[in-house]
Amino acid sequence: MTETAPLAAHGAAITLTACAKTFADGTRALEPVDLAIAAGETVVLLGPSGCGKTTTLRIIAGLEAPDAGGVVRFDAEDVTAKPIEKRNVGMVFQSYALFPNMTVVENVAYGLRVRGVAKAERLARAAEVLEMMRIDALANRGIDQLSGGQRQRVALARALAVRPRAILLDEPLTALDAALREHLRAEIDALLRRLAITAIYVTHDQAEALALGDRIVVMRQGAIAQIGTPREIYFQPANDFVASFVGITNRLDGMVRNGSFEGAAGRVPVTGPDRAHATLAFRPEGARLCGVAESSLHFKVEQVHFQGARQRVLLSAGDGARITVEASPDLPLVAGDTVGVALDPSRLALV
Ligand code: ATP
């Protein structure tokens, strides 16, 4: 078999329909999940340990079958019964899973050898991906002569060499140190965008998810808690779980009535039906200090921390709730002052 298509020219659209997973010991790892991933899209599965990210990825890969009733499609094709070797996916794990007795180029060409690609083409394609990953100079090295970052580049090159319909990455950067992780994350992001390959990336690290995903799927206890763009997840979490998972600490309790949130600090216009209990969640960047006449949300200044480029200001509401906002360093603020707070409507969430 000889393939002549350009590198990763086609990514499959991937659709999961009612994919649940109950393991043999009775563990319910996944509730019925519906998920549609567009061809060429990068989707990050994000959530705490044990929420079902890896199980979802393994169902997409064909390493795990969903419970009866679940369907996995690559484009229009039902692949539910197909094992991994028939799905043409590339996988990259936290542990590099490279063959230690083969050189870099042999590792990268391995998948092509298994697929019966002729030697000359095998080597040409391996050289192409090695160059793309900027590790062509390491082609003839042994795996034990490589750093962690280099190994992970080889693992990526090996996964891409077979021109997969999708690349599946399970915490690929977790084993690397922080600086290298950030560097390789930027490289992976650029690579996935350039190749326009369908990519599904599992992580528990929100910074990684925000930096990499076209969309993020936040998971909790085997179910999807929210699907959204990084901006939506970051600024407009759909519920309390997502808000706290992505670290939104400014929360005001109150109610929604006639298109306004009402709490101890005052009122803010919001969209949505009346609710007897609601929490308004926003980040320091979504709030601005203003005069009391400019806003109907009022707080007392508790503490001011001068930080050079800005001041971080701790405020309290009448019910004791505390929030943090940032202010320009030359704004004169004194503990005990009453101030107004204006919220950016695109950066606040009702949870
Ligand atoms: P982590 O980030 O820790 O890898 P995860 O979100 O990827 O977590 P999964 O690996 O998908 O989570 O696991 C989901 C649940 O299913 C967990 O409770 C896990 O213990 C359980 N589980 C996973 N594999 C099996 C198995 N083979 N048999 C029984 N239970 C399993």
Tab-separated table of N, CA, C and O in Angstrom, residues 168-224:
chain	number	residue	atom	x	y	z
A	168	LEU	N	-4.727	11.712	18.877
A	168	LEU	CA	-5.286	11.661	20.224
A	168	LEU	C	-4.130	11.784	21.209
A	168	LEU	O	-3.183	10.994	21.171
A	169	LEU	N	-4.203	12.779	22.066
A	169	LEU	CA	-3.080	13.050	22.970
A	169	LEU	C	-3.573	12.972	24.405
A	169	LEU	O	-4.492	13.703	24.791
A	170	ASP	N	-2.965	12.093	25.193
A	170	ASP	CA	-3.388	11.914	26.583
A	170	ASP	C	-2.314	12.455	27.518
A	170	ASP	O	-1.298	11.804	27.736
A	171	GLU	N	-2.528	13.647	28.056
A	171	GLU	CA	-1.580	14.293	28.978
A	171	GLU	C	-0.153	14.199	28.450
A	171	GLU	O	0.751	13.786	29.190
A	172	PRO	N	0.093	14.604	27.196
A	172	PRO	CA	1.418	14.350	26.618
A	172	PRO	C	2.546	15.145	27.263
A	172	PRO	O	3.705	14.779	27.117
A	173	LEU	N	2.226	16.228	27.983
A	173	LEU	CA	3.294	17.085	28.500
A	173	LEU	C	3.508	16.948	30.001
A	173	LEU	O	4.399	17.568	30.561
A	174	THR	N	2.696	16.124	30.637
A	174	THR	CA	2.700	16.047	32.107
A	174	THR	C	4.064	15.669	32.688
A	174	THR	O	4.426	16.132	33.757
A	175	ALA	N	4.808	14.840	31.961
A	175	ALA	CA	6.076	14.365	32.523
A	175	ALA	C	7.212	15.374	32.365
A	175	ALA	O	8.297	15.158	32.870
A	176	LEU	N	6.951	16.489	31.666
A	176	LEU	CA	8.032	17.438	31.383
A	176	LEU	C	8.045	18.578	32.400
A	176	LEU	O	7.035	18.857	33.029
A	177	ASP	N	9.197	19.242	32.516
A	177	ASP	CA	9.237	20.354	33.483
A	177	ASP	C	8.479	21.559	32.919
A	177	ASP	O	8.183	21.622	31.731
A	178	ALA	N	8.181	22.519	33.802
A	178	ALA	CA	7.235	23.590	33.460
A	178	ALA	C	7.653	24.402	32.231
A	178	ALA	O	6.837	24.662	31.344
A	179	ALA	N	8.917	24.780	32.152
A	179	ALA	CA	9.360	25.634	31.041
A	179	ALA	C	9.239	24.878	29.721
A	179	ALA	O	8.740	25.402	28.720
A	180	LEU	N	9.669	23.629	29.729
A	180	LEU	CA	9.620	22.810	28.520
A	180	LEU	C	8.176	22.536	28.111
A	180	LEU	O	7.821	22.514	26.931
A	181	ARG	N	7.340	22.353	29.117
A	181	ARG	CA	5.920	22.089	28.875
A	181	ARG	C	5.293	23.256	28.100
A	181	ARG	O	4.593	23.062	27.125
A	182	GLU	N	5.613	24.455	28.551
A	182	GLU	CA	5.040	25.627	27.903
A	182	GLU	C	5.557	25.774	26.480
A	182	GLU	O	4.815	26.087	25.553
A	183	HIS	N	6.832	25.503	26.302
A	183	HIS	CA	7.457	25.610	24.994
A	183	HIS	C	6.836	24.604	24.012
A	183	HIS	O	6.428	24.940	22.911
A	184	LEU	N	6.737	23.368	24.459
A	184	LEU	CA	6.216	22.310	23.594
A	184	LEU	C	4.716	22.501	23.333
A	184	LEU	O	4.212	22.178	22.262
A	185	ARG	N	4.025	23.057	24.324
A	185	ARG	CA	2.596	23.345	24.164
A	185	ARG	C	2.382	24.330	23.011
A	185	ARG	O	1.518	24.131	22.163
A	186	ALA	N	3.225	25.374	22.965
A	186	ALA	CA	3.114	26.361	21.882
A	186	ALA	C	3.430	25.695	20.546
A	186	ALA	O	2.784	25.966	19.533
A	187	GLU	N	4.398	24.793	20.562
A	187	GLU	CA	4.767	24.099	19.331
A	187	GLU	C	3.641	23.185	18.849
A	187	GLU	O	3.321	23.137	17.666
A	188	ILE	N	3.038	22.464	19.778
A	188	ILE	CA	1.939	21.562	19.420
A	188	ILE	C	0.767	22.375	18.875
A	188	ILE	O	0.157	22.020	17.873
A	189	ASP	N	0.486	23.493	19.513
A	189	ASP	CA	-0.603	24.358	19.064
A	189	ASP	C	-0.369	24.795	17.617
A	189	ASP	O	-1.250	24.662	16.755
A	190	ALA	N	0.845	25.274	17.335
A	190	ALA	CA	1.164	25.740	15.975
A	190	ALA	C	1.061	24.579	14.986
A	190	ALA	O	0.523	24.724	13.886
A	191	LEU	N	1.542	23.420	15.418
A	191	LEU	CA	1.550	22.237	14.542
A	191	LEU	C	0.126	21.800	14.195
A	191	LEU	O	-0.211	21.556	13.039
A	192	LEU	N	-0.732	21.724	15.209
A	192	LEU	CA	-2.106	21.263	14.976
A	192	LEU	C	-2.841	22.245	14.071
A	192	LEU	O	-3.630	21.849	13.215
A	193	ARG	N	-2.554	23.534	14.227
A	193	ARG	CA	-3.203	24.525	13.376
A	193	ARG	C	-2.711	24.417	11.945
A	193	ARG	O	-3.488	24.483	10.999
A	194	ARG	N	-1.414	24.210	11.792
A	194	ARG	CA	-0.836	24.123	10.445
A	194	ARG	C	-1.369	22.890	9.726
A	194	ARG	O	-1.709	22.933	8.558
A	195	LEU	N	-1.437	21.768	10.430
A	195	LEU	CA	-1.855	20.519	9.788
A	195	LEU	C	-3.365	20.438	9.620
A	195	LEU	O	-3.853	19.648	8.833
A	196	ALA	N	-4.093	21.229	10.377
A	196	ALA	CA	-5.556	21.177	10.361
A	196	ALA	C	-6.053	19.744	10.534
A	196	ALA	O	-7.021	19.315	9.905
A	197	ILE	N	-5.386	19.015	11.397
A	197	ILE	CA	-5.789	17.639	11.680
A	197	ILE	C	-6.762	17.651	12.864
A	197	ILE	O	-6.663	18.520	13.737
A	198	THR	N	-7.699	16.735	12.883
A	198	THR	CA	-8.595	16.614	14.028
A	198	THR	C	-7.759	16.159	15.232
A	198	THR	O	-7.024	15.179	15.125
A	199	ALA	N	-7.861	16.867	16.338
A	199	ALA	CA	-7.035	16.512	17.491
A	199	ALA	C	-7.886	16.514	18.749
A	199	ALA	O	-8.706	17.408	18.955
A	200	ILE	N	-7.676	15.489	19.561
A	200	ILE	CA	-8.367	15.424	20.851
A	200	ILE	C	-7.293	15.287	21.909
A	200	ILE	O	-6.440	14.396	21.835
A	201	TYR	N	-7.322	16.206	22.845
A	201	TYR	CA	-6.213	16.392	23.780
A	201	TYR	C	-6.759	16.311	25.200
A	201	TYR	O	-7.633	17.084	25.571
A	202	VAL	N	-6.265	15.367	25.970
A	202	VAL	CA	-6.731	15.194	27.349
A	202	VAL	C	-5.774	15.880	28.317
A	202	VAL	O	-4.560	15.676	28.230
A	203	THR	N	-6.319	16.680	29.211
A	203	THR	CA	-5.470	17.276	30.249
A	203	THR	C	-6.301	17.635	31.480
A	203	THR	O	-7.514	17.795	31.387
A	204	HIS	N	-5.602	17.748	32.631
A	204	HIS	CA	-6.308	18.268	33.808
A	204	HIS	C	-5.833	19.693	34.099
A	204	HIS	O	-6.204	20.286	35.094
A	205	ASP	N	-4.995	20.231	33.179
A	205	ASP	CA	-4.355	21.519	33.391
A	205	ASP	C	-5.104	22.591	32.599
A	205	ASP	O	-5.101	22.601	31.371
A	206	GLN	N	-5.754	23.512	33.310
A	206	GLN	CA	-6.600	24.474	32.594
A	206	GLN	C	-5.789	25.411	31.707
A	206	GLN	O	-6.259	25.802	30.633
A	207	ALA	N	-4.563	25.739	32.104
A	207	ALA	CA	-3.751	26.641	31.271
A	207	ALA	C	-3.468	25.971	29.923
A	207	ALA	O	-3.523	26.616	28.873
A	208	GLU	N	-3.192	24.670	29.966
A	208	GLU	CA	-2.939	23.921	28.740
A	208	GLU	C	-4.195	23.913	27.864
A	208	GLU	O	-4.134	24.119	26.660
A	209	ALA	N	-5.330	23.684	28.480
A	209	ALA	CA	-6.595	23.615	27.746
A	209	ALA	C	-6.918	24.954	27.085
A	209	ALA	O	-7.293	25.015	25.913
A	210	LEU	N	-6.726	26.049	27.831
A	210	LEU	CA	-7.050	27.369	27.289
A	210	LEU	C	-6.138	27.705	26.123
A	210	LEU	O	-6.564	28.303	25.137
A	211	ALA	N	-4.875	27.279	26.221
A	211	ALA	CA	-3.904	27.638	25.190
A	211	ALA	C	-4.083	26.814	23.919
A	211	ALA	O	-3.737	27.256	22.836
A	212	LEU	N	-4.627	25.615	24.035
A	212	LEU	CA	-4.594	24.681	22.897
A	212	LEU	C	-5.912	24.503	22.167
A	212	LEU	O	-5.937	24.192	20.989
A	213	GLY	N	-7.011	24.623	22.866
A	213	GLY	CA	-8.248	24.115	22.278
A	213	GLY	C	-8.984	25.122	21.408
A	213	GLY	O	-9.036	26.304	21.723
A	214	ASP	N	-9.561	24.651	20.287
A	214	ASP	CA	-10.591	25.447	19.625
A	214	ASP	C	-11.812	25.443	20.540
A	214	ASP	O	-12.482	26.441	20.719
A	215	ARG	N	-12.082	24.252	21.085
A	215	ARG	CA	-13.143	24.131	22.089
A	215	ARG	C	-12.641	23.266	23.233
A	215	ARG	O	-11.796	22.397	23.058
A	216	ILE	N	-13.213	23.531	24.397
A	216	ILE	CA	-12.867	22.752	25.587
A	216	ILE	C	-14.132	22.025	26.047
A	216	ILE	O	-15.213	22.612	26.092
A	217	VAL	N	-13.967	20.749	26.354
A	217	VAL	CA	-15.061	19.972	26.934
A	217	VAL	C	-14.698	19.755	28.399
A	217	VAL	O	-13.732	19.043	28.695
A	218	VAL	N	-15.413	20.417	29.304
A	218	VAL	CA	-15.117	20.224	30.729
A	218	VAL	C	-15.939	19.035	31.209
A	218	VAL	O	-17.161	18.988	30.999
A	219	MET	N	-15.263	18.082	31.836
A	219	MET	CA	-15.958	16.878	32.291
A	219	MET	C	-15.975	16.796	33.809
A	219	MET	O	-15.066	17.251	34.493
A	220	ARG	N	-17.055	16.182	34.296
A	220	ARG	CA	-17.187	15.974	35.737
A	220	ARG	C	-17.944	14.667	35.951
A	220	ARG	O	-19.038	14.495	35.405
A	221	GLN	N	-17.353	13.800	36.742
A	221	GLN	CA	-18.004	12.533	37.107
A	221	GLN	C	-18.652	11.841	35.916
A	221	GLN	O	-19.826	11.493	35.945
A	222	GLY	N	-17.888	11.668	34.850
A	222	GLY	CA	-18.360	10.904	33.698
A	222	GLY	C	-19.359	11.611	32.818
A	222	GLY	O	-19.961	10.992	31.938
A	223	ALA	N	-19.537	12.913	33.021
A	223	ALA	CA	-20.500	13.638	32.184
A	223	ALA	C	-19.873	14.957	31.735
A	223	ALA	O	-18.872	15.408	32.297
A	224	ILE	N	-20.463	15.556	30.698
A	224	ILE	CA	-19.958	16.831	30.199
A	224	ILE	C	-20.595	17.964	31.009
A	224	ILE	O	-21.815	18.092	31.063
